[in-house]
Amino acid sequence: RIPGYQVVFGTFALDGSGYEIIATGSLYGAGGTQIALGSDGVLYGGNARSPYSLFSIDKATGQTTFIADMTVPFSDLATGPCAY
């Protein structure tokens, strides 16, 4: 969580309508989180600030599942084509 900022996870249509908040709060570590939808349909997140961790995000609830600690930060999860 970054002081002064509220983390919000939600959905909306591409035209900007239908905004729905799914979860709020300190969901994804210290901030600087990057997310990307994997070609396997899983939504992944990685913290670009300490703690450097990789996790999956449940698209229905916003809850995370730890995958691995990373030894260095990175901030681009999106690579390659996506079939969605």
Short mmCIF file of N, CA and C in Angstrom, two decimals:
data_model
loop_
_atom_site.label_atom_id
_atom_site.label_comp_id
_atom_site.label_asym_id
_atom_site.label_seq_id
_atom_site.Cartn_x
_atom_site.Cartn_y
_atom_site.Cartn_z
N ARG A 1 0.84 -1.18 0.00
CA ARG A 1 0.00 0.00 0.00
C ARG A 1 0.89 1.24 0.00
N ILE A 2 0.56 2.17 -0.83
CA ILE A 2 1.30 3.42 -0.90
C ILE A 2 0.55 4.44 -0.06
N PRO A 3 1.20 5.08 0.91
CA PRO A 3 0.50 6.05 1.76
C PRO A 3 -0.23 7.10 0.92
N GLY A 4 -1.49 7.35 1.27
CA GLY A 4 -2.29 8.33 0.56
C GLY A 4 -3.04 7.78 -0.64
N TYR A 5 -2.82 6.50 -0.97
CA TYR A 5 -3.50 5.89 -2.11
C TYR A 5 -4.29 4.68 -1.65
N GLN A 6 -5.48 4.50 -2.20
CA GLN A 6 -6.30 3.33 -1.91
C GLN A 6 -6.20 2.37 -3.10
N VAL A 7 -5.82 1.13 -2.83
CA VAL A 7 -5.73 0.13 -3.89
C VAL A 7 -7.15 -0.37 -4.18
N VAL A 8 -7.51 -0.38 -5.46
CA VAL A 8 -8.84 -0.82 -5.87
C VAL A 8 -8.68 -1.86 -6.98
N PHE A 9 -9.39 -2.97 -6.85
CA PHE A 9 -9.43 -4.00 -7.88
C PHE A 9 -10.87 -4.07 -8.35
N GLY A 10 -11.08 -3.94 -9.65
CA GLY A 10 -12.45 -3.95 -10.15
C GLY A 10 -12.53 -4.30 -11.61
N THR A 11 -13.73 -4.20 -12.14
CA THR A 11 -13.97 -4.49 -13.55
C THR A 11 -14.76 -3.35 -14.18
N PHE A 12 -14.64 -3.24 -15.49
CA PHE A 12 -15.48 -2.32 -16.25
C PHE A 12 -15.45 -2.73 -17.71
N ALA A 13 -16.46 -2.30 -18.45
CA ALA A 13 -16.53 -2.61 -19.88
C ALA A 13 -15.55 -1.72 -20.63
N LEU A 14 -15.18 -2.14 -21.83
CA LEU A 14 -14.22 -1.36 -22.62
C LEU A 14 -14.72 0.04 -22.93
N ASP A 15 -16.03 0.26 -22.93
CA ASP A 15 -16.55 1.60 -23.18
C ASP A 15 -16.61 2.45 -21.90
N GLY A 16 -16.12 1.89 -20.76
CA GLY A 16 -16.07 2.61 -19.50
C GLY A 16 -17.30 2.43 -18.63
N SER A 17 -18.31 1.75 -19.12
CA SER A 17 -19.54 1.54 -18.34
C SER A 17 -19.41 0.30 -17.47
N GLY A 18 -20.36 0.15 -16.56
CA GLY A 18 -20.43 -1.05 -15.75
C GLY A 18 -19.32 -1.22 -14.73
N TYR A 19 -18.75 -0.11 -14.23
CA TYR A 19 -17.66 -0.20 -13.26
C TYR A 19 -18.15 -0.87 -11.99
N GLU A 20 -17.40 -1.87 -11.52
CA GLU A 20 -17.73 -2.59 -10.30
C GLU A 20 -16.46 -2.81 -9.48
N ILE A 21 -16.48 -2.39 -8.22
CA ILE A 21 -15.35 -2.63 -7.32
C ILE A 21 -15.49 -4.04 -6.76
N ILE A 22 -14.41 -4.84 -6.88
CA ILE A 22 -14.41 -6.20 -6.35
C ILE A 22 -13.75 -6.25 -4.99
N ALA A 23 -12.65 -5.53 -4.80
CA ALA A 23 -11.94 -5.53 -3.52
C ALA A 23 -11.14 -4.24 -3.40
N THR A 24 -10.89 -3.80 -2.15
CA THR A 24 -10.08 -2.62 -1.90
C THR A 24 -9.14 -2.90 -0.73
N GLY A 25 -8.15 -2.03 -0.56
CA GLY A 25 -7.25 -2.14 0.57
C GLY A 25 -5.85 -2.51 0.17
N SER A 26 -5.09 -3.01 1.12
CA SER A 26 -3.70 -3.40 0.89
C SER A 26 -3.65 -4.82 0.35
N LEU A 27 -4.03 -4.97 -0.90
CA LEU A 27 -4.18 -6.30 -1.48
C LEU A 27 -2.89 -6.86 -2.04
N TYR A 28 -2.01 -6.00 -2.52
CA TYR A 28 -0.92 -6.49 -3.35
C TYR A 28 0.44 -5.99 -2.89
N GLY A 29 0.70 -6.00 -1.59
CA GLY A 29 2.02 -5.65 -1.11
C GLY A 29 2.25 -4.16 -1.03
N ALA A 30 3.47 -3.77 -1.25
CA ALA A 30 3.91 -2.40 -0.99
C ALA A 30 3.55 -1.42 -2.10
N GLY A 31 2.96 -1.87 -3.16
CA GLY A 31 2.62 -0.97 -4.26
C GLY A 31 3.52 -1.20 -5.45
N GLY A 32 3.25 -0.52 -6.52
CA GLY A 32 4.01 -0.71 -7.73
C GLY A 32 3.71 -2.04 -8.39
N THR A 33 2.52 -2.56 -8.18
CA THR A 33 2.15 -3.86 -8.71
C THR A 33 1.83 -3.78 -10.19
N GLN A 34 2.36 -4.71 -10.94
CA GLN A 34 2.06 -4.86 -12.36
C GLN A 34 1.21 -6.12 -12.51
N ILE A 35 0.18 -6.05 -13.36
CA ILE A 35 -0.64 -7.23 -13.61
C ILE A 35 -0.72 -7.51 -15.10
N ALA A 36 -0.94 -8.77 -15.44
CA ALA A 36 -1.10 -9.18 -16.84
C ALA A 36 -1.89 -10.48 -16.88
N LEU A 37 -2.71 -10.61 -17.90
CA LEU A 37 -3.46 -11.84 -18.11
C LEU A 37 -2.59 -12.80 -18.91
N GLY A 38 -2.34 -13.97 -18.35
CA GLY A 38 -1.51 -14.97 -19.01
C GLY A 38 -2.26 -15.68 -20.12
N SER A 39 -1.53 -16.27 -21.04
CA SER A 39 -2.16 -17.02 -22.13
C SER A 39 -2.90 -18.25 -21.60
N ASP A 40 -2.65 -18.61 -20.33
CA ASP A 40 -3.37 -19.71 -19.70
C ASP A 40 -4.66 -19.24 -19.03
N GLY A 41 -5.00 -17.94 -19.18
CA GLY A 41 -6.22 -17.39 -18.60
C GLY A 41 -6.09 -16.94 -17.16
N VAL A 42 -4.91 -17.10 -16.57
CA VAL A 42 -4.67 -16.69 -15.18
C VAL A 42 -4.22 -15.24 -15.15
N LEU A 43 -4.76 -14.46 -14.21
CA LEU A 43 -4.31 -13.10 -13.99
C LEU A 43 -3.14 -13.13 -13.02
N TYR A 44 -1.97 -12.64 -13.45
CA TYR A 44 -0.76 -12.66 -12.64
C TYR A 44 -0.42 -11.25 -12.17
N GLY A 45 0.22 -11.16 -11.01
CA GLY A 45 0.71 -9.90 -10.49
C GLY A 45 2.12 -10.05 -10.00
N GLY A 46 2.86 -8.97 -10.06
CA GLY A 46 4.22 -8.95 -9.54
C GLY A 46 4.50 -7.59 -8.92
N ASN A 47 5.11 -7.59 -7.75
CA ASN A 47 5.44 -6.33 -7.09
C ASN A 47 6.73 -5.76 -7.65
N ALA A 48 6.68 -4.53 -8.11
CA ALA A 48 7.87 -3.84 -8.61
C ALA A 48 8.64 -3.17 -7.48
N ARG A 49 8.12 -3.25 -6.27
CA ARG A 49 8.79 -2.73 -5.07
C ARG A 49 8.87 -3.86 -4.05
N SER A 50 9.75 -3.72 -3.10
CA SER A 50 9.92 -4.75 -2.08
C SER A 50 8.62 -4.91 -1.28
N PRO A 51 8.15 -6.11 -0.98
CA PRO A 51 8.76 -7.39 -1.30
C PRO A 51 8.49 -7.78 -2.76
N TYR A 52 9.51 -8.25 -3.43
CA TYR A 52 9.39 -8.64 -4.83
C TYR A 52 8.80 -10.04 -4.90
N SER A 53 7.50 -10.12 -5.12
CA SER A 53 6.86 -11.43 -5.16
C SER A 53 5.99 -11.55 -6.40
N LEU A 54 5.78 -12.77 -6.83
CA LEU A 54 4.94 -13.09 -7.96
C LEU A 54 3.72 -13.83 -7.42
N PHE A 55 2.54 -13.50 -7.91
CA PHE A 55 1.32 -14.12 -7.40
C PHE A 55 0.26 -14.16 -8.49
N SER A 56 -0.74 -15.01 -8.28
CA SER A 56 -1.90 -15.00 -9.15
C SER A 56 -3.00 -14.24 -8.43
N ILE A 57 -3.94 -13.71 -9.20
CA ILE A 57 -5.05 -12.93 -8.64
C ILE A 57 -6.36 -13.58 -9.09
N ASP A 58 -7.20 -13.90 -8.13
CA ASP A 58 -8.52 -14.44 -8.44
C ASP A 58 -9.36 -13.33 -9.05
N LYS A 59 -9.80 -13.50 -10.29
CA LYS A 59 -10.53 -12.45 -11.00
C LYS A 59 -11.90 -12.17 -10.39
N ALA A 60 -12.46 -13.11 -9.66
CA ALA A 60 -13.78 -12.91 -9.06
C ALA A 60 -13.72 -12.20 -7.71
N THR A 61 -12.62 -12.42 -6.94
CA THR A 61 -12.55 -11.87 -5.59
C THR A 61 -11.43 -10.86 -5.38
N GLY A 62 -10.41 -10.87 -6.25
CA GLY A 62 -9.25 -10.00 -6.06
C GLY A 62 -8.22 -10.56 -5.10
N GLN A 63 -8.48 -11.72 -4.52
CA GLN A 63 -7.54 -12.32 -3.57
C GLN A 63 -6.34 -12.89 -4.32
N THR A 64 -5.21 -12.88 -3.65
CA THR A 64 -3.97 -13.34 -4.28
C THR A 64 -3.53 -14.70 -3.75
N THR A 65 -2.79 -15.41 -4.58
CA THR A 65 -2.15 -16.66 -4.19
C THR A 65 -0.67 -16.53 -4.52
N PHE A 66 0.15 -16.64 -3.50
CA PHE A 66 1.60 -16.51 -3.65
C PHE A 66 2.12 -17.59 -4.58
N ILE A 67 3.03 -17.22 -5.50
CA ILE A 67 3.69 -18.17 -6.38
C ILE A 67 5.17 -18.29 -6.03
N ALA A 68 5.87 -17.16 -5.96
CA ALA A 68 7.31 -17.21 -5.69
C ALA A 68 7.84 -15.86 -5.26
N ASP A 69 8.92 -15.88 -4.47
CA ASP A 69 9.68 -14.68 -4.20
C ASP A 69 10.61 -14.42 -5.38
N MET A 70 10.85 -13.16 -5.68
CA MET A 70 11.79 -12.80 -6.73
C MET A 70 12.97 -12.09 -6.09
N THR A 71 14.14 -12.27 -6.63
CA THR A 71 15.33 -11.66 -6.04
C THR A 71 15.58 -10.26 -6.57
N VAL A 72 14.98 -9.92 -7.71
CA VAL A 72 15.13 -8.58 -8.28
C VAL A 72 13.76 -8.10 -8.75
N PRO A 73 13.55 -6.79 -8.78
CA PRO A 73 12.27 -6.28 -9.25
C PRO A 73 12.16 -6.35 -10.77
N PHE A 74 10.97 -6.49 -11.26
CA PHE A 74 10.72 -6.30 -12.67
C PHE A 74 9.32 -5.72 -12.81
N SER A 75 9.04 -5.07 -13.91
CA SER A 75 7.77 -4.37 -14.00
C SER A 75 7.07 -4.56 -15.34
N ASP A 76 7.33 -5.69 -16.01
CA ASP A 76 6.61 -5.96 -17.24
C ASP A 76 6.31 -7.44 -17.33
N LEU A 77 5.09 -7.80 -16.95
CA LEU A 77 4.69 -9.19 -17.02
C LEU A 77 4.17 -9.57 -18.40
N ALA A 78 3.72 -8.59 -19.18
CA ALA A 78 3.05 -8.88 -20.44
C ALA A 78 4.07 -9.14 -21.56
N THR A 79 4.09 -10.36 -22.05
CA THR A 79 4.94 -10.69 -23.19
C THR A 79 4.21 -11.69 -24.06
N GLY A 80 4.41 -11.61 -25.33
CA GLY A 80 3.83 -12.57 -26.25
C GLY A 80 2.37 -12.33 -26.54
N PRO A 81 1.84 -13.07 -27.49
CA PRO A 81 0.45 -12.89 -27.90
C PRO A 81 -0.52 -13.47 -26.87
N CYS A 82 -1.70 -12.94 -26.82
CA CYS A 82 -2.75 -13.42 -25.93
C CYS A 82 -3.95 -13.81 -26.79
N ALA A 83 -4.51 -14.97 -26.55
CA ALA A 83 -5.61 -15.49 -27.36
C ALA A 83 -6.97 -14.97 -26.91
N TYR A 84 -7.03 -14.01 -25.98
CA TYR A 84 -8.32 -13.53 -25.46
C TYR A 84 -8.71 -12.23 -26.08
#
